Short mmCIF file of N, CA, C and O in Angstrom, two decimals:
data_model
loop_
_atom_site.label_atom_id
_atom_site.label_comp_id
_atom_site.label_asym_id
_atom_site.label_seq_id
_atom_site.Cartn_x
_atom_site.Cartn_y
_atom_site.Cartn_z
N MET A 1 -3.31 30.00 -52.71
CA MET A 1 -3.80 30.36 -54.09
C MET A 1 -2.77 30.68 -54.84
O MET A 1 -1.70 31.34 -54.34
N ILE A 2 -2.93 30.30 -56.31
CA ILE A 2 -1.84 30.43 -57.01
C ILE A 2 -2.38 31.58 -58.27
O ILE A 2 -3.40 31.92 -58.21
N LYS A 3 -1.47 31.60 -59.12
CA LYS A 3 -1.88 32.75 -60.09
C LYS A 3 -3.03 32.42 -61.00
O LYS A 3 -3.82 33.21 -61.27
N GLN A 4 -3.29 31.03 -61.21
CA GLN A 4 -4.32 30.36 -62.11
C GLN A 4 -5.48 30.67 -61.36
O GLN A 4 -6.55 30.90 -61.76
N ASP A 5 -5.41 30.55 -59.88
CA ASP A 5 -6.67 30.83 -59.14
C ASP A 5 -7.08 32.52 -59.32
O ASP A 5 -8.40 32.85 -59.54
N ILE A 6 -6.25 33.17 -59.22
CA ILE A 6 -6.62 34.71 -59.60
C ILE A 6 -7.14 34.96 -61.03
O ILE A 6 -7.98 35.61 -61.18
N VAL A 7 -6.29 34.20 -62.13
CA VAL A 7 -6.82 34.28 -63.49
C VAL A 7 -8.35 33.92 -63.33
O VAL A 7 -9.19 34.60 -64.01
N HIS A 8 -8.88 32.74 -62.65
CA HIS A 8 -9.94 32.14 -62.88
C HIS A 8 -11.16 33.37 -62.04
O HIS A 8 -12.17 33.48 -62.36
N HIS A 9 -10.78 33.74 -60.96
CA HIS A 9 -11.53 34.87 -60.29
C HIS A 9 -11.72 35.94 -61.15
O HIS A 9 -13.10 36.52 -61.40
N VAL A 10 -10.69 36.44 -61.83
CA VAL A 10 -10.91 37.60 -62.81
C VAL A 10 -12.09 37.09 -63.93
O VAL A 10 -12.81 37.86 -64.47
N ILE A 11 -11.84 35.99 -64.23
CA ILE A 11 -12.90 35.24 -65.43
C ILE A 11 -14.20 35.34 -64.84
O ILE A 11 -15.27 35.93 -65.33
N GLU A 12 -14.28 34.93 -63.67
CA GLU A 12 -15.56 35.01 -62.99
C GLU A 12 -16.32 36.17 -62.92
O GLU A 12 -17.33 36.43 -62.82
N ARG A 13 -15.45 37.28 -62.35
CA ARG A 13 -15.83 38.59 -62.20
C ARG A 13 -16.31 39.44 -63.21
O ARG A 13 -17.09 40.24 -63.09
N THR A 14 -15.38 39.25 -64.34
CA THR A 14 -15.58 40.01 -65.47
C THR A 14 -16.27 39.32 -66.59
O THR A 14 -16.61 40.12 -67.54
N GLY A 15 -16.06 38.30 -66.86
CA GLY A 15 -16.60 37.55 -68.00
C GLY A 15 -15.57 37.61 -69.20
O GLY A 15 -15.90 37.32 -70.17
N LEU A 16 -14.53 38.08 -68.85
CA LEU A 16 -13.41 38.30 -69.99
C LEU A 16 -13.34 36.87 -70.33
O LEU A 16 -13.04 35.64 -69.79
N PRO A 17 -12.65 36.63 -71.73
CA PRO A 17 -12.11 35.29 -72.08
C PRO A 17 -10.94 34.90 -71.35
O PRO A 17 -10.25 35.79 -71.06
N ARG A 18 -10.38 33.74 -71.35
CA ARG A 18 -9.41 33.28 -70.34
C ARG A 18 -7.84 33.78 -70.78
O ARG A 18 -7.30 34.38 -70.22
N ALA A 19 -7.82 34.17 -72.20
CA ALA A 19 -6.66 34.65 -72.88
C ALA A 19 -6.49 36.18 -72.29
O ALA A 19 -5.37 36.49 -71.90
N LYS A 20 -7.46 36.82 -72.14
CA LYS A 20 -7.56 38.42 -72.00
C LYS A 20 -7.18 38.47 -70.44
O LYS A 20 -6.55 39.13 -70.21
N ALA A 21 -7.82 37.41 -69.61
CA ALA A 21 -7.63 37.57 -68.10
C ALA A 21 -6.15 37.50 -67.76
O ALA A 21 -5.61 37.99 -67.00
N GLU A 22 -5.83 36.26 -68.54
CA GLU A 22 -4.39 36.05 -68.14
C GLU A 22 -3.47 36.93 -68.69
O GLU A 22 -2.47 37.28 -68.03
N ALA A 23 -3.67 37.63 -69.80
CA ALA A 23 -2.87 38.73 -70.08
C ALA A 23 -2.93 39.94 -69.09
O ALA A 23 -1.91 40.52 -68.86
N ALA A 24 -4.27 40.36 -68.50
CA ALA A 24 -4.55 41.21 -67.72
C ALA A 24 -3.37 40.96 -66.37
O ALA A 24 -2.97 41.74 -65.77
N VAL A 25 -3.69 39.89 -65.93
CA VAL A 25 -3.14 39.25 -64.65
C VAL A 25 -1.67 39.43 -65.06
O VAL A 25 -0.70 39.85 -64.06
N ASP A 26 -1.15 39.07 -66.13
CA ASP A 26 0.57 38.87 -66.27
C ASP A 26 1.14 40.31 -66.39
O ASP A 26 2.04 40.74 -65.78
N THR A 27 -0.01 41.24 -66.95
CA THR A 27 0.42 42.57 -66.93
C THR A 27 0.64 43.12 -65.64
O THR A 27 1.48 43.94 -65.53
N VAL A 28 -0.22 43.13 -64.70
CA VAL A 28 -0.30 43.56 -63.31
C VAL A 28 0.80 42.96 -62.67
O VAL A 28 1.79 43.78 -62.04
N PHE A 29 1.20 41.72 -62.73
CA PHE A 29 2.27 41.17 -61.99
C PHE A 29 3.62 41.87 -62.70
O PHE A 29 4.75 42.14 -61.83
N GLU A 30 3.66 41.77 -64.11
CA GLU A 30 4.88 42.20 -64.66
C GLU A 30 5.17 43.79 -64.25
O GLU A 30 6.29 44.11 -63.92
N GLY A 31 4.15 44.59 -64.08
CA GLY A 31 4.37 46.04 -63.57
C GLY A 31 4.95 45.89 -62.21
O GLY A 31 5.52 46.76 -61.87
N LEU A 32 4.17 45.01 -61.17
CA LEU A 32 4.74 45.10 -59.86
C LEU A 32 6.36 44.79 -59.88
O LEU A 32 7.00 45.46 -59.22
N LYS A 33 6.62 43.91 -60.60
CA LYS A 33 7.86 43.37 -60.80
C LYS A 33 9.12 44.30 -61.16
O LYS A 33 9.97 44.67 -60.32
N GLN A 34 8.43 45.13 -62.14
CA GLN A 34 9.22 46.39 -62.72
C GLN A 34 9.75 47.25 -61.80
O GLN A 34 10.78 47.75 -61.48
N ALA A 35 8.45 47.41 -60.98
CA ALA A 35 8.53 48.74 -60.02
C ALA A 35 9.57 48.17 -58.74
O ALA A 35 10.36 49.11 -58.69
N LEU A 36 9.34 47.18 -58.55
CA LEU A 36 10.24 46.61 -57.36
C LEU A 36 11.77 46.70 -57.76
O LEU A 36 12.45 46.88 -56.82
N ALA A 37 11.91 45.92 -58.97
CA ALA A 37 13.19 46.02 -59.53
C ALA A 37 13.93 47.43 -59.44
O ALA A 37 15.14 47.90 -59.38
N ALA A 38 12.93 48.57 -59.76
CA ALA A 38 13.55 49.89 -59.86
C ALA A 38 13.54 50.29 -58.46
O ALA A 38 14.09 51.68 -58.43
N GLY A 39 13.16 49.76 -57.48
CA GLY A 39 13.27 50.27 -56.10
C GLY A 39 12.16 50.86 -55.89
O GLY A 39 12.25 51.72 -54.35
N ASP A 40 11.12 51.13 -56.61
CA ASP A 40 9.68 51.66 -56.05
C ASP A 40 9.14 51.29 -55.00
O ASP A 40 9.19 49.91 -54.90
N ARG A 41 8.34 52.03 -54.37
CA ARG A 41 7.41 51.66 -53.53
C ARG A 41 6.04 51.24 -54.02
O ARG A 41 5.43 52.14 -54.67
N ILE A 42 5.36 50.11 -53.62
CA ILE A 42 4.12 49.92 -54.40
C ILE A 42 2.87 49.91 -53.17
O ILE A 42 3.18 48.97 -52.14
N GLU A 43 2.02 50.71 -53.24
CA GLU A 43 0.75 50.98 -52.27
C GLU A 43 -0.21 50.62 -52.71
O GLU A 43 -0.61 51.29 -53.56
N LEU A 44 -0.78 49.57 -52.21
CA LEU A 44 -2.24 49.21 -52.47
C LEU A 44 -3.16 49.48 -51.53
O LEU A 44 -3.43 48.56 -50.69
N ARG A 45 -3.93 50.48 -51.63
CA ARG A 45 -4.66 50.78 -50.50
C ARG A 45 -5.75 49.91 -49.95
O ARG A 45 -6.17 49.09 -50.95
N GLY A 46 -5.93 49.28 -48.90
CA GLY A 46 -6.63 48.44 -48.29
C GLY A 46 -5.94 47.26 -48.33
O GLY A 46 -6.74 46.12 -47.63
N PHE A 47 -4.81 47.07 -48.96
CA PHE A 47 -4.21 45.52 -49.03
C PHE A 47 -2.89 45.77 -48.37
O PHE A 47 -2.45 45.07 -47.38
N GLY A 48 -1.97 46.53 -48.77
CA GLY A 48 -0.70 46.85 -47.82
C GLY A 48 0.47 47.40 -48.94
O GLY A 48 0.06 47.85 -49.75
N VAL A 49 1.67 47.54 -48.57
CA VAL A 49 2.73 48.06 -49.32
C VAL A 49 3.70 47.21 -49.32
O VAL A 49 4.23 46.58 -48.49
N PHE A 50 4.30 46.98 -50.67
CA PHE A 50 5.66 46.48 -50.90
C PHE A 50 6.64 47.55 -51.06
O PHE A 50 6.56 48.52 -51.76
N SER A 51 7.79 47.03 -50.57
CA SER A 51 8.78 48.10 -50.58
C SER A 51 10.34 47.37 -50.76
O SER A 51 10.15 46.11 -50.09
N VAL A 52 11.29 47.79 -51.32
CA VAL A 52 12.46 47.15 -51.33
C VAL A 52 13.72 47.76 -50.32
O VAL A 52 13.49 48.92 -50.53
N ARG A 53 14.00 46.95 -49.49
CA ARG A 53 15.04 47.41 -48.60
C ARG A 53 16.37 46.84 -48.59
O ARG A 53 16.43 45.63 -48.93
N PRO A 54 17.41 47.80 -48.18
CA PRO A 54 18.81 46.87 -48.26
C PRO A 54 18.74 45.98 -47.25
O PRO A 54 18.36 45.92 -46.21
N ARG A 55 19.67 44.77 -47.48
CA ARG A 55 19.99 43.88 -46.57
C ARG A 55 21.30 44.05 -46.31
O ARG A 55 22.26 43.98 -47.02
N LYS A 56 21.64 43.95 -44.89
CA LYS A 56 22.97 44.24 -44.43
C LYS A 56 23.78 42.90 -44.55
O LYS A 56 23.48 42.02 -44.58
N THR A 57 25.21 43.02 -44.67
CA THR A 57 26.13 41.96 -44.83
C THR A 57 26.36 41.31 -43.28
O THR A 57 25.94 42.14 -42.35
N GLY A 58 26.39 40.17 -43.32
CA GLY A 58 26.53 39.65 -42.04
C GLY A 58 27.14 38.21 -42.21
O GLY A 58 27.49 38.00 -43.19
N ILE A 59 27.12 37.27 -41.13
CA ILE A 59 27.53 36.13 -41.02
C ILE A 59 26.55 35.36 -40.46
O ILE A 59 25.92 35.48 -39.26
N GLY A 60 26.28 34.20 -41.20
CA GLY A 60 25.33 33.22 -41.15
C GLY A 60 26.21 31.92 -40.63
O GLY A 60 27.35 31.76 -40.92
N ARG A 61 25.47 30.83 -40.25
CA ARG A 61 26.01 29.51 -40.11
C ARG A 61 25.35 28.34 -40.91
O ARG A 61 23.95 28.67 -40.95
N ASN A 62 26.26 27.61 -41.26
CA ASN A 62 25.34 26.36 -42.05
C ASN A 62 24.70 25.50 -40.95
O ASN A 62 25.43 25.34 -40.15
N PRO A 63 23.62 25.21 -41.05
CA PRO A 63 22.89 24.41 -40.13
C PRO A 63 23.36 22.96 -39.99
O PRO A 63 23.27 22.42 -38.97
N ARG A 64 24.04 22.50 -41.02
CA ARG A 64 24.31 21.01 -41.04
C ARG A 64 25.74 21.02 -40.02
O ARG A 64 26.01 20.16 -39.62
N THR A 65 26.66 21.87 -40.71
CA THR A 65 28.02 21.74 -40.41
C THR A 65 28.37 22.82 -39.48
O THR A 65 29.26 22.50 -38.46
N GLY A 66 27.77 23.63 -39.45
CA GLY A 66 27.87 24.94 -38.03
C GLY A 66 29.04 25.80 -38.50
O GLY A 66 29.41 26.72 -38.02
N THR A 67 29.56 25.62 -39.80
CA THR A 67 30.58 26.68 -40.17
C THR A 67 30.05 27.96 -40.85
O THR A 67 28.97 27.91 -41.05
N GLU A 68 30.82 28.97 -40.44
CA GLU A 68 30.33 30.17 -40.51
C GLU A 68 30.46 30.54 -42.20
O GLU A 68 31.16 30.22 -42.96
N VAL A 69 29.60 31.28 -42.55
CA VAL A 69 29.27 31.81 -44.02
C VAL A 69 28.98 33.31 -44.01
O VAL A 69 28.01 33.60 -43.40
N SER A 70 29.60 33.78 -44.92
CA SER A 70 29.23 35.27 -45.11
C SER A 70 28.27 35.57 -46.04
O SER A 70 28.06 34.92 -46.87
N ILE A 71 27.37 36.35 -45.55
CA ILE A 71 26.14 36.88 -46.39
C ILE A 71 26.35 38.14 -46.93
O ILE A 71 26.65 39.21 -46.23
N ALA A 72 26.43 38.14 -48.25
CA ALA A 72 26.40 39.12 -49.11
C ALA A 72 25.42 40.35 -48.79
O ALA A 72 24.18 39.98 -48.72
N PRO A 73 25.68 41.83 -49.04
CA PRO A 73 24.95 42.54 -48.84
C PRO A 73 23.76 42.62 -50.02
O PRO A 73 24.16 41.86 -51.28
N GLY A 74 22.37 42.85 -50.08
CA GLY A 74 21.61 42.57 -50.93
C GLY A 74 20.51 43.38 -50.90
O GLY A 74 20.39 44.30 -50.12
N LYS A 75 19.55 43.08 -51.51
CA LYS A 75 18.16 43.96 -51.25
C LYS A 75 17.06 42.89 -51.10
O LYS A 75 17.02 41.51 -51.58
N ALA A 76 15.82 43.06 -50.30
CA ALA A 76 15.10 42.24 -49.93
C ALA A 76 13.55 42.93 -50.02
O ALA A 76 13.51 44.07 -49.83
N VAL A 77 12.44 42.29 -50.79
CA VAL A 77 11.22 42.89 -50.59
C VAL A 77 10.56 42.69 -49.39
O VAL A 77 10.51 41.40 -48.89
N ARG A 78 9.95 43.68 -48.74
CA ARG A 78 9.15 43.45 -47.69
C ARG A 78 7.60 43.97 -48.06
O ARG A 78 7.59 44.70 -48.69
N PHE A 79 6.91 43.03 -47.29
CA PHE A 79 5.38 43.44 -47.26
C PHE A 79 4.90 43.94 -46.03
O PHE A 79 4.95 43.37 -45.10
N LYS A 80 4.27 45.01 -45.77
CA LYS A 80 3.42 45.56 -44.79
C LYS A 80 1.94 45.36 -45.09
O LYS A 80 1.50 46.24 -45.84
N PRO A 81 1.36 44.51 -44.28
CA PRO A 81 -0.22 44.74 -44.60
C PRO A 81 -0.96 45.63 -44.25
O PRO A 81 -0.62 46.53 -43.22
N GLY A 82 -1.73 46.17 -44.87
CA GLY A 82 -2.73 47.25 -44.65
C GLY A 82 -3.61 46.92 -43.22
O GLY A 82 -3.57 45.73 -43.02
N LYS A 83 -4.66 47.81 -42.91
CA LYS A 83 -5.37 47.98 -41.90
C LYS A 83 -6.40 46.67 -42.17
O LYS A 83 -6.70 45.96 -41.43
N GLU A 84 -6.86 46.62 -43.31
CA GLU A 84 -7.89 45.71 -43.63
C GLU A 84 -7.38 44.24 -43.62
O GLU A 84 -8.14 43.29 -43.25
N LEU A 85 -6.24 44.08 -44.04
CA LEU A 85 -5.50 42.82 -43.93
C LEU A 85 -5.43 42.38 -42.09
O LEU A 85 -5.55 41.29 -41.59
N HIS A 86 -5.01 43.53 -41.31
CA HIS A 86 -4.75 43.30 -40.05
C HIS A 86 -6.03 42.84 -39.34
O HIS A 86 -6.35 42.00 -38.55
N ALA A 87 -7.19 43.47 -39.83
CA ALA A 87 -8.56 43.11 -39.31
C ALA A 87 -9.22 41.89 -39.64
O ALA A 87 -9.72 41.14 -38.84
N LEU A 88 -8.67 41.32 -40.58
CA LEU A 88 -9.02 39.87 -41.12
C LEU A 88 -8.30 38.86 -40.13
O LEU A 88 -8.84 38.06 -39.82
N ASP A 89 -7.11 39.28 -39.82
CA ASP A 89 -6.41 38.30 -38.88
C ASP A 89 -6.73 38.29 -37.48
O ASP A 89 -7.03 37.35 -36.92
N SER A 90 -7.33 39.62 -36.89
CA SER A 90 -7.71 39.64 -35.57
C SER A 90 -9.41 39.01 -35.48
O SER A 90 -9.62 38.38 -34.51
N SER A 91 -9.90 39.08 -36.54
CA SER A 91 -11.44 38.85 -36.62
C SER A 91 -11.52 37.13 -36.75
O SER A 91 -12.23 36.42 -36.18
N SER A 92 -10.26 36.45 -37.47
CA SER A 92 -10.45 35.12 -37.56
C SER A 92 -9.71 34.38 -36.41
O SER A 92 -9.88 33.39 -36.15
N SER A 93 -8.99 34.88 -35.54
CA SER A 93 -8.27 34.37 -34.44
C SER A 93 -9.44 34.37 -33.07
O SER A 93 -9.04 33.82 -32.21
N GLN A 94 -10.30 35.34 -33.38
CA GLN A 94 -11.29 35.70 -32.03
C GLN A 94 -12.33 34.30 -32.31
O GLN A 94 -12.89 34.13 -31.14
N GLY A 95 -12.67 33.69 -33.28
CA GLY A 95 -13.61 32.80 -33.42
C GLY A 95 -13.30 31.42 -32.92
O GLY A 95 -13.17 30.51 -32.59
#
């Protein structure tokens, strides 16, 4: 699924014109990006939690040459799925 699929779904569900649906989806995504950039935690009940966690400094290897490469400390966005998404996963693997 891509962003245009989400816009199309919003149009189908709400009857909004395409321009307004695109603006709504863009506004939501922009708000999510700003919150993550500020280090905030985003909790979407029934879906999951997005959070920003520090990433440790480390040493990695270039897979082609095998030479060691230092990995700078940084931040990474993590996603923890909610209970409803876990239920989807377990029900689809049982069939």
